[in-house]
Coordinates of C-alpha atoms in Angstrom, one line a residue:
Chain A
X278 CA 81.0 124.9 213.1
X279 CA 84.1 123.2 214.3
X280 CA 85.3 121.5 217.5
X281 CA 87.3 124.6 218.3
X282 CA 84.2 126.7 218.3
X283 CA 82.5 124.2 220.6
X284 CA 85.3 124.4 223.1
X285 CA 85.4 128.2 222.9
X286 CA 81.7 128.6 223.5
X287 CA 81.3 126.2 226.4
X288 CA 84.5 127.0 228.2
X289 CA 83.9 128.5 231.7
X290 CA 84.7 132.2 232.3
X291 CA 88.3 133.2 233.0
X292 CA 87.5 133.8 236.7
X293 CA 87.5 130.1 237.3
X294 CA 90.2 129.1 239.8
X295 CA 89.2 125.7 241.0
X296 CA 91.7 122.9 240.6
X297 CA 90.9 119.1 240.6
X298 CA 88.3 117.4 238.4
X299 CA 86.7 119.9 236.1
X300 CA 83.0 119.9 236.9
X301 CA 82.1 122.6 234.5
X302 CA 80.2 120.4 231.9
X303 CA 78.2 118.8 234.8
X304 CA 77.4 122.2 236.3
X305 CA 75.9 123.4 233.0
X306 CA 73.9 120.3 232.5
X307 CA 72.5 120.2 236.1
X308 CA 71.6 123.9 235.8
X309 CA 69.8 123.2 232.5
X310 CA 67.9 120.3 234.2
X311 CA 66.8 122.5 237.1
X312 CA 65.8 125.4 234.9
X313 CA 63.7 122.9 232.9
X314 CA 62.1 121.4 236.0
X315 CA 61.5 124.4 238.2
X316 CA 61.8 127.3 235.8
X317 CA 64.6 129.9 236.0
X318 CA 62.9 132.0 238.6
X319 CA 62.1 128.9 240.7
X320 CA 65.7 127.7 240.7
X321 CA 68.3 129.0 243.2
X322 CA 72.1 128.6 243.1
X323 CA 71.6 126.6 246.3
X324 CA 69.4 124.1 244.3
X325 CA 72.2 123.8 241.7
X326 CA 74.9 123.3 244.3
X327 CA 72.8 120.7 246.2
X328 CA 72.1 118.6 243.2
X329 CA 75.8 118.7 242.4
X330 CA 76.8 117.8 246.0
X331 CA 78.8 121.0 246.1
X332 CA 78.8 124.0 248.5
X333 CA 77.0 127.0 247.0
X334 CA 80.2 129.0 247.5
X335 CA 82.1 126.7 245.3
X336 CA 79.9 127.6 242.3
X337 CA 81.4 131.1 242.5
X338 CA 84.7 129.6 241.3
X339 CA 82.9 129.1 238.0
X340 CA 80.3 131.8 237.7
X341 CA 79.5 135.2 239.0
X342 CA 75.8 134.5 239.6
X343 CA 72.6 132.9 238.4
X344 CA 72.2 135.0 235.2
X345 CA 75.8 134.2 234.3
X346 CA 75.0 130.5 234.7
X347 CA 71.9 131.0 232.4
X348 CA 74.1 132.6 229.8
X349 CA 76.3 129.5 229.8
X350 CA 73.3 127.1 229.6
X351 CA 72.0 129.1 226.7
X352 CA 75.4 129.0 224.9
X353 CA 75.4 125.3 225.3
X354 CA 71.8 125.0 224.1
X355 CA 72.7 127.1 221.1
X356 CA 75.9 125.2 220.4
X357 CA 74.0 121.9 220.4
X358 CA 71.0 123.3 218.5
X359 CA 71.0 126.4 216.3
X360 CA 74.6 126.4 215.3
X361 CA 74.5 122.7 214.3
X362 CA 71.3 123.2 212.4
X363 CA 72.5 126.2 210.6
X364 CA 75.4 124.2 209.3
X365 CA 73.0 121.9 207.6
X366 CA 71.6 124.8 205.5
X367 CA 75.0 125.4 204.0
X368 CA 75.2 122.1 202.1
X369 CA 74.4 121.6 198.5
X370 CA 71.3 120.5 196.8
X371 CA 67.7 121.7 196.2
X372 CA 66.4 124.0 199.0
X373 CA 63.5 121.6 199.6
X374 CA 65.9 118.8 200.6
X375 CA 67.9 121.2 202.8
X376 CA 64.7 122.2 204.5
X377 CA 63.8 118.5 205.1
X378 CA 67.2 117.8 206.6
X379 CA 66.9 120.8 208.9
X380 CA 63.4 120.0 210.0
X381 CA 64.3 116.4 210.8
X382 CA 67.4 117.5 212.7
X383 CA 65.6 120.3 214.5
X384 CA 62.7 117.9 215.5
X385 CA 65.3 115.4 216.7
X386 CA 67.1 118.0 218.8
X387 CA 63.9 119.0 220.5
X388 CA 63.1 115.4 221.2
X389 CA 66.5 114.4 222.5
X390 CA 67.7 117.6 224.2
X391 CA 64.5 118.6 225.9
X392 CA 66.3 120.0 228.9
X393 CA 68.3 122.4 226.7
X394 CA 65.3 123.2 224.6
X395 CA 63.4 124.3 227.7
X396 CA 66.1 126.8 228.6
X397 CA 66.2 128.0 225.0
X398 CA 62.4 128.5 224.9
X399 CA 61.7 129.8 228.4
X400 CA 64.8 131.1 230.1
X401 CA 65.7 133.6 227.5
X402 CA 63.5 136.4 228.6
X403 CA 65.1 136.4 232.1
X404 CA 68.3 137.9 230.6
X405 CA 69.0 141.7 230.4
X406 CA 68.9 142.9 226.8
X407 CA 72.6 143.3 226.5
X408 CA 73.3 139.7 227.7
X409 CA 70.5 138.3 225.5
X410 CA 71.8 140.0 222.4
X411 CA 74.1 137.2 221.3
X412 CA 71.2 134.7 221.3
X413 CA 68.8 137.1 219.6
X414 CA 71.4 137.6 216.9
X415 CA 72.0 133.8 216.5
X416 CA 68.3 133.0 216.3
X417 CA 67.7 135.8 213.9
X418 CA 70.4 134.5 211.5
X419 CA 69.0 130.9 211.8
X420 CA 65.5 132.2 211.0
X421 CA 66.9 134.2 208.0
X422 CA 68.6 131.0 206.8
X423 CA 65.2 129.2 206.8
X424 CA 63.6 132.1 205.2
X425 CA 66.2 132.1 202.4
X426 CA 65.7 128.4 201.9
X427 CA 62.0 128.8 201.6
X428 CA 62.4 131.6 199.0
X429 CA 64.9 129.5 197.1
X430 CA 62.4 126.5 197.2
X431 CA 59.8 128.8 195.8
X432 CA 62.1 129.9 193.0
X433 CA 63.0 126.3 192.3
X434 CA 59.2 125.6 191.9
X435 CA 59.0 123.1 194.8
X436 CA 57.2 125.4 197.3
X437 CA 54.0 127.4 197.1
X438 CA 54.7 130.8 195.7
X439 CA 51.9 132.5 197.5
X440 CA 53.4 132.1 201.0
X441 CA 55.4 134.9 202.6
X442 CA 58.9 133.3 203.3
X443 CA 59.3 135.2 206.5
X444 CA 55.8 134.3 207.9
X445 CA 56.4 130.7 206.7
X446 CA 59.8 130.6 208.5
X447 CA 58.3 131.9 211.7
X448 CA 55.4 129.4 211.5
X449 CA 57.9 126.5 210.8
X450 CA 60.3 127.4 213.7
X451 CA 57.4 127.9 216.1
X452 CA 56.0 124.6 215.1
X453 CA 59.3 122.8 215.6
X454 CA 59.9 124.3 219.0
X455 CA 56.3 123.5 220.0
X456 CA 57.1 119.8 219.9
X457 CA 58.8 120.5 223.2
X458 CA 55.4 121.0 224.8
X459 CA 54.3 117.4 224.4
X460 CA 57.1 115.1 223.2
X461 CA 58.3 113.1 226.2
X462 CA 61.2 110.6 225.9
X463 CA 59.3 108.0 227.8
X464 CA 56.3 108.0 225.4
X465 CA 55.8 105.0 223.1
X466 CA 56.4 107.2 220.0
X467 CA 59.8 106.7 218.3
X468 CA 61.8 109.8 217.5
X469 CA 61.8 108.7 213.9
X470 CA 58.0 108.7 213.8
X471 CA 57.9 112.2 215.3
X472 CA 60.4 113.4 212.8
X473 CA 58.3 111.9 210.0
X474 CA 55.3 113.8 211.2
X475 CA 57.3 117.0 211.6
X476 CA 58.5 116.8 208.0
X477 CA 55.0 116.0 206.7
X478 CA 53.3 118.7 208.7
X479 CA 56.0 121.3 208.8
X480 CA 56.9 121.2 205.1
X481 CA 54.0 119.4 203.5
X482 CA 51.8 122.5 203.7
X483 CA 54.4 124.6 201.9
X484 CA 54.8 122.3 198.9
X485 CA 53.6 123.4 195.5
X486 CA 50.6 121.3 194.5
Chain B
X69 CA 28.3 126.6 224.8
X70 CA 25.6 129.0 225.9
X71 CA 25.4 132.4 227.5
X72 CA 24.4 130.6 230.7
X73 CA 27.7 128.6 230.7
X74 CA 29.7 131.8 230.1
X75 CA 28.1 133.5 233.1
X76 CA 28.6 130.5 235.3
X77 CA 32.2 130.0 234.4
X78 CA 33.3 133.6 234.8
X79 CA 31.3 134.5 237.9
X80 CA 33.5 135.4 240.8
X81 CA 33.5 133.1 243.8
X82 CA 30.7 133.0 246.4
X83 CA 32.8 134.7 249.0
X84 CA 32.6 138.1 247.2
X85 CA 31.0 140.6 249.4
X86 CA 31.8 143.9 247.7
X87 CA 29.0 146.3 246.8
X88 CA 29.2 149.2 244.4
X89 CA 30.4 148.9 240.8
X90 CA 31.4 145.3 239.8
X91 CA 35.1 145.4 239.0
X92 CA 35.3 141.6 238.5
X93 CA 35.8 141.5 234.7
X94 CA 38.4 144.2 235.0
X95 CA 40.2 142.3 237.7
X96 CA 40.4 139.2 235.6
X97 CA 41.6 141.2 232.5
X98 CA 44.3 143.1 234.5
X99 CA 45.6 139.9 236.1
X100 CA 45.8 138.2 232.7
X101 CA 47.8 141.3 231.4
X102 CA 50.2 141.2 234.3
X103 CA 50.7 137.4 234.1
X104 CA 51.5 137.9 230.4
X105 CA 53.9 140.8 231.0
X106 CA 55.7 139.6 234.1
X107 CA 55.0 135.9 234.3
X108 CA 52.8 134.4 237.1
X109 CA 55.7 134.1 239.5
X110 CA 56.8 137.6 238.8
X111 CA 53.4 139.1 239.5
X112 CA 52.2 139.9 243.0
X113 CA 48.6 140.7 244.2
X114 CA 50.0 144.1 245.0
X115 CA 50.9 144.6 241.3
X116 CA 47.3 143.7 240.3
X117 CA 45.8 146.0 242.9
X118 CA 48.1 148.9 241.9
X119 CA 47.2 148.7 238.3
X120 CA 43.5 148.6 239.2
X121 CA 44.0 151.5 241.6
X122 CA 42.6 149.4 244.4
X123 CA 44.0 148.5 247.8
X124 CA 45.5 145.0 247.9
X125 CA 43.1 144.1 250.8
X126 CA 40.1 144.9 248.5
X127 CA 41.1 142.1 246.2
X128 CA 40.3 139.6 248.9
X129 CA 36.6 140.6 248.6
X130 CA 36.9 138.8 245.2
X131 CA 39.5 136.1 245.6
X132 CA 41.3 134.1 248.3
X133 CA 44.8 134.5 246.8
X134 CA 46.9 134.6 243.7
X135 CA 46.4 131.0 242.6
X136 CA 42.6 131.6 242.9
X137 CA 43.0 134.6 240.6
X138 CA 44.9 132.4 238.2
X139 CA 42.1 129.8 238.1
X140 CA 39.7 132.6 237.1
X141 CA 42.0 133.9 234.4
X142 CA 42.4 130.4 233.0
X143 CA 38.6 129.9 233.1
X144 CA 38.2 133.1 231.1
X145 CA 40.9 132.1 228.7
X146 CA 39.2 128.7 228.2
X147 CA 35.8 130.2 227.8
X148 CA 37.0 132.6 225.1
X149 CA 39.2 129.9 223.5
X150 CA 38.9 126.2 223.8
X151 CA 35.1 126.1 224.5
X152 CA 34.3 128.4 221.6
X153 CA 36.6 126.5 219.3
X154 CA 35.2 123.1 220.4
X155 CA 31.7 124.3 219.4
X156 CA 32.9 124.7 215.8
X157 CA 33.8 121.0 215.6
X158 CA 30.2 120.1 216.2
X159 CA 28.9 121.6 213.0
X160 CA 28.0 119.7 209.9
X161 CA 30.1 119.1 206.8
X162 CA 33.3 117.3 205.7
X163 CA 35.9 117.0 208.5
X164 CA 38.5 118.9 206.4
X165 CA 36.2 122.0 206.3
X166 CA 35.6 121.7 210.0
X167 CA 39.3 121.6 210.6
X168 CA 39.9 124.6 208.4
X169 CA 37.3 126.6 210.4
X170 CA 38.8 125.6 213.7
X171 CA 42.4 126.3 212.6
X172 CA 41.4 129.8 211.4
X173 CA 39.4 130.5 214.6
X174 CA 42.2 129.2 216.8
X175 CA 44.9 131.3 214.9
X176 CA 42.6 134.3 215.2
X177 CA 42.2 133.7 218.9
X178 CA 45.9 133.5 219.5
X179 CA 46.4 136.7 217.5
X180 CA 43.7 138.8 219.1
X181 CA 43.6 137.4 222.7
X182 CA 47.4 137.2 223.2
X183 CA 47.1 138.1 226.9
X184 CA 44.8 135.2 227.6
X185 CA 46.8 132.9 225.4
X186 CA 49.9 133.7 227.5
X187 CA 48.1 132.5 230.7
X188 CA 46.8 129.5 228.9
X189 CA 50.3 128.5 227.7
X190 CA 52.5 129.5 230.6
X191 CA 50.6 129.9 233.8
X192 CA 49.0 126.5 233.8
X193 CA 51.9 124.7 235.5
X194 CA 51.7 127.0 238.5
X195 CA 48.5 125.3 239.7
X196 CA 48.3 122.4 242.1
X197 CA 47.2 119.2 240.2
X198 CA 43.7 119.3 241.7
X199 CA 43.1 122.9 240.7
X200 CA 44.6 122.3 237.2
X201 CA 42.4 119.2 236.6
X202 CA 39.5 121.1 235.0
X203 CA 41.8 122.7 232.4
X204 CA 43.6 119.5 231.7
X205 CA 40.3 117.8 231.1
X206 CA 39.0 120.6 228.8
X207 CA 42.2 120.6 226.8
X208 CA 42.2 116.9 226.4
X209 CA 38.6 116.9 225.1
X210 CA 39.5 119.6 222.6
X211 CA 42.5 117.6 221.5
X212 CA 40.3 114.5 221.1
X213 CA 37.9 116.5 219.0
X214 CA 40.7 117.5 216.6
X215 CA 42.0 114.0 216.6
X216 CA 38.5 112.7 215.7
X217 CA 38.2 115.2 212.9
X218 CA 41.6 114.2 211.5
X219 CA 40.6 110.5 211.6
X220 CA 37.3 111.4 209.9
X221 CA 39.1 113.4 207.3
X222 CA 41.3 110.4 206.6
X223 CA 38.2 108.2 206.3
X224 CA 36.7 110.7 203.9
X225 CA 39.8 110.5 201.7
X226 CA 40.8 114.2 202.2
X227 CA 43.7 113.6 204.6
X228 CA 46.8 111.5 204.3
X229 CA 46.1 108.0 205.7
X230 CA 49.7 107.5 206.9
X231 CA 49.6 110.1 209.7
X232 CA 48.8 109.1 213.3
X233 CA 45.7 111.2 214.2
X234 CA 46.9 111.7 217.7
X235 CA 50.4 112.8 216.8
X236 CA 49.0 115.0 214.0
X237 CA 46.5 116.6 216.5
X238 CA 49.4 117.3 218.9
X239 CA 51.5 118.8 216.1
X240 CA 48.6 121.0 214.9
X241 CA 47.7 122.3 218.4
X242 CA 51.3 123.0 219.3
X243 CA 51.8 124.8 216.0
X244 CA 48.7 127.0 216.5
X245 CA 49.7 127.9 220.1
X246 CA 53.2 128.7 218.9
X247 CA 51.9 131.6 216.9
X248 CA 51.8 133.3 220.3
X249 CA 55.6 133.4 220.4
X250 CA 55.9 135.8 217.5
X251 CA 52.6 137.3 216.4
X252 CA 52.3 140.8 217.7
X253 CA 49.2 143.0 217.2
X254 CA 51.4 146.0 216.1
X255 CA 53.1 144.1 213.3
X256 CA 52.3 145.0 209.7
X257 CA 50.8 141.5 209.1
X258 CA 47.1 141.3 209.0
X259 CA 45.4 138.7 211.1
X260 CA 43.7 137.4 207.9
X261 CA 47.1 136.8 206.3
X262 CA 48.4 135.0 209.4
X263 CA 45.2 132.8 209.4
X264 CA 45.8 132.0 205.7
X265 CA 49.4 130.8 206.5
X266 CA 48.1 128.9 209.6
X267 CA 45.6 127.0 207.4
X268 CA 48.2 126.4 204.6
X269 CA 50.9 125.2 207.0
X270 CA 48.8 123.6 209.7
X271 CA 46.5 121.6 207.4
X272 CA 48.3 121.6 204.0
X273 CA 50.8 119.0 205.2
X274 CA 48.0 116.6 206.2
X275 CA 46.1 116.7 202.9
X276 CA 46.0 113.6 200.7
X277 CA 48.1 114.2 197.6

């Protein structure tokens, strides 16, 4: 993952014609906030425009409609999340240490990017299959990375050999995303403390005795 | 939890006037199915009536509107789930064994009652605060039960003393409910195998070394 990829992925569509200050990053962030607050179905393009202090018509300089906006929010969510996390899996060292690094980073992402996590978790299913495909593919390859690390951790003797790597990977990713359901930035818990619990509880149960 | 409570909780409201065969249990089940398939916002009372082969007007013999129907679906979900699980916590024995029994039963519930789990997880937030209160209270007391068992397991020396029982309980419940995101009845995995993984991964990480 490089800066070039980031730029490519979050750049607005070619139909954009607006001059003046580029409000594209703000549009994506505000849309993510509203999808998180009111749900995708409960959010209208009028809501997005109002919060931005724009006319609804001006949004069409950037996007062709609400589902187009959702695609861009999800790309941003993926760029900040899955892609960055997957990069951690490529580094050297025992699989158990790679897994710990990924679990900590994933937990931190869910805690700090809760607005994008919400879109990632909930808004997905509102896309037509052909538009959802890129995200399904990216999530599958992230899951396969985790699965591969678990299998390697078993081969290295650090993880319980009786677990099915695929089921364990699904359990682990479900657990990490579920932090979104209760972690609130305003709570007294530090992110560090939450990450500690995520490592203990997400990986502890997989460790060989 | 007794049969009397079950009857009380799932009985239709007093406004019901319909004679003939009692279709109430079927109405609740069909509504739960539709909420799971199309989301609460995406489901209309017309959809519910159509799947039941009833006229929409006939539904008003049973309920006053869609949110009323949701309350009854959630009561049924709670009756089948939280209340039954909470009863397991009251039995005797070491806290670790109680927790294992609850985790297995909770995982089994999510696997077998996926339609009601969906309402439980997603439809909740569509209720006005005063109508949601009974569910918030029941879930809180279930969470406190788990938290109490974790603290007892720590005192009994079976669970890691460095975990915060409240955070660990939130992690555990989030993990168990997250199974809903990927467990499908039609998959090749047996429920038994999923429960084994849920116990290993949900509780294993809390165990004292």
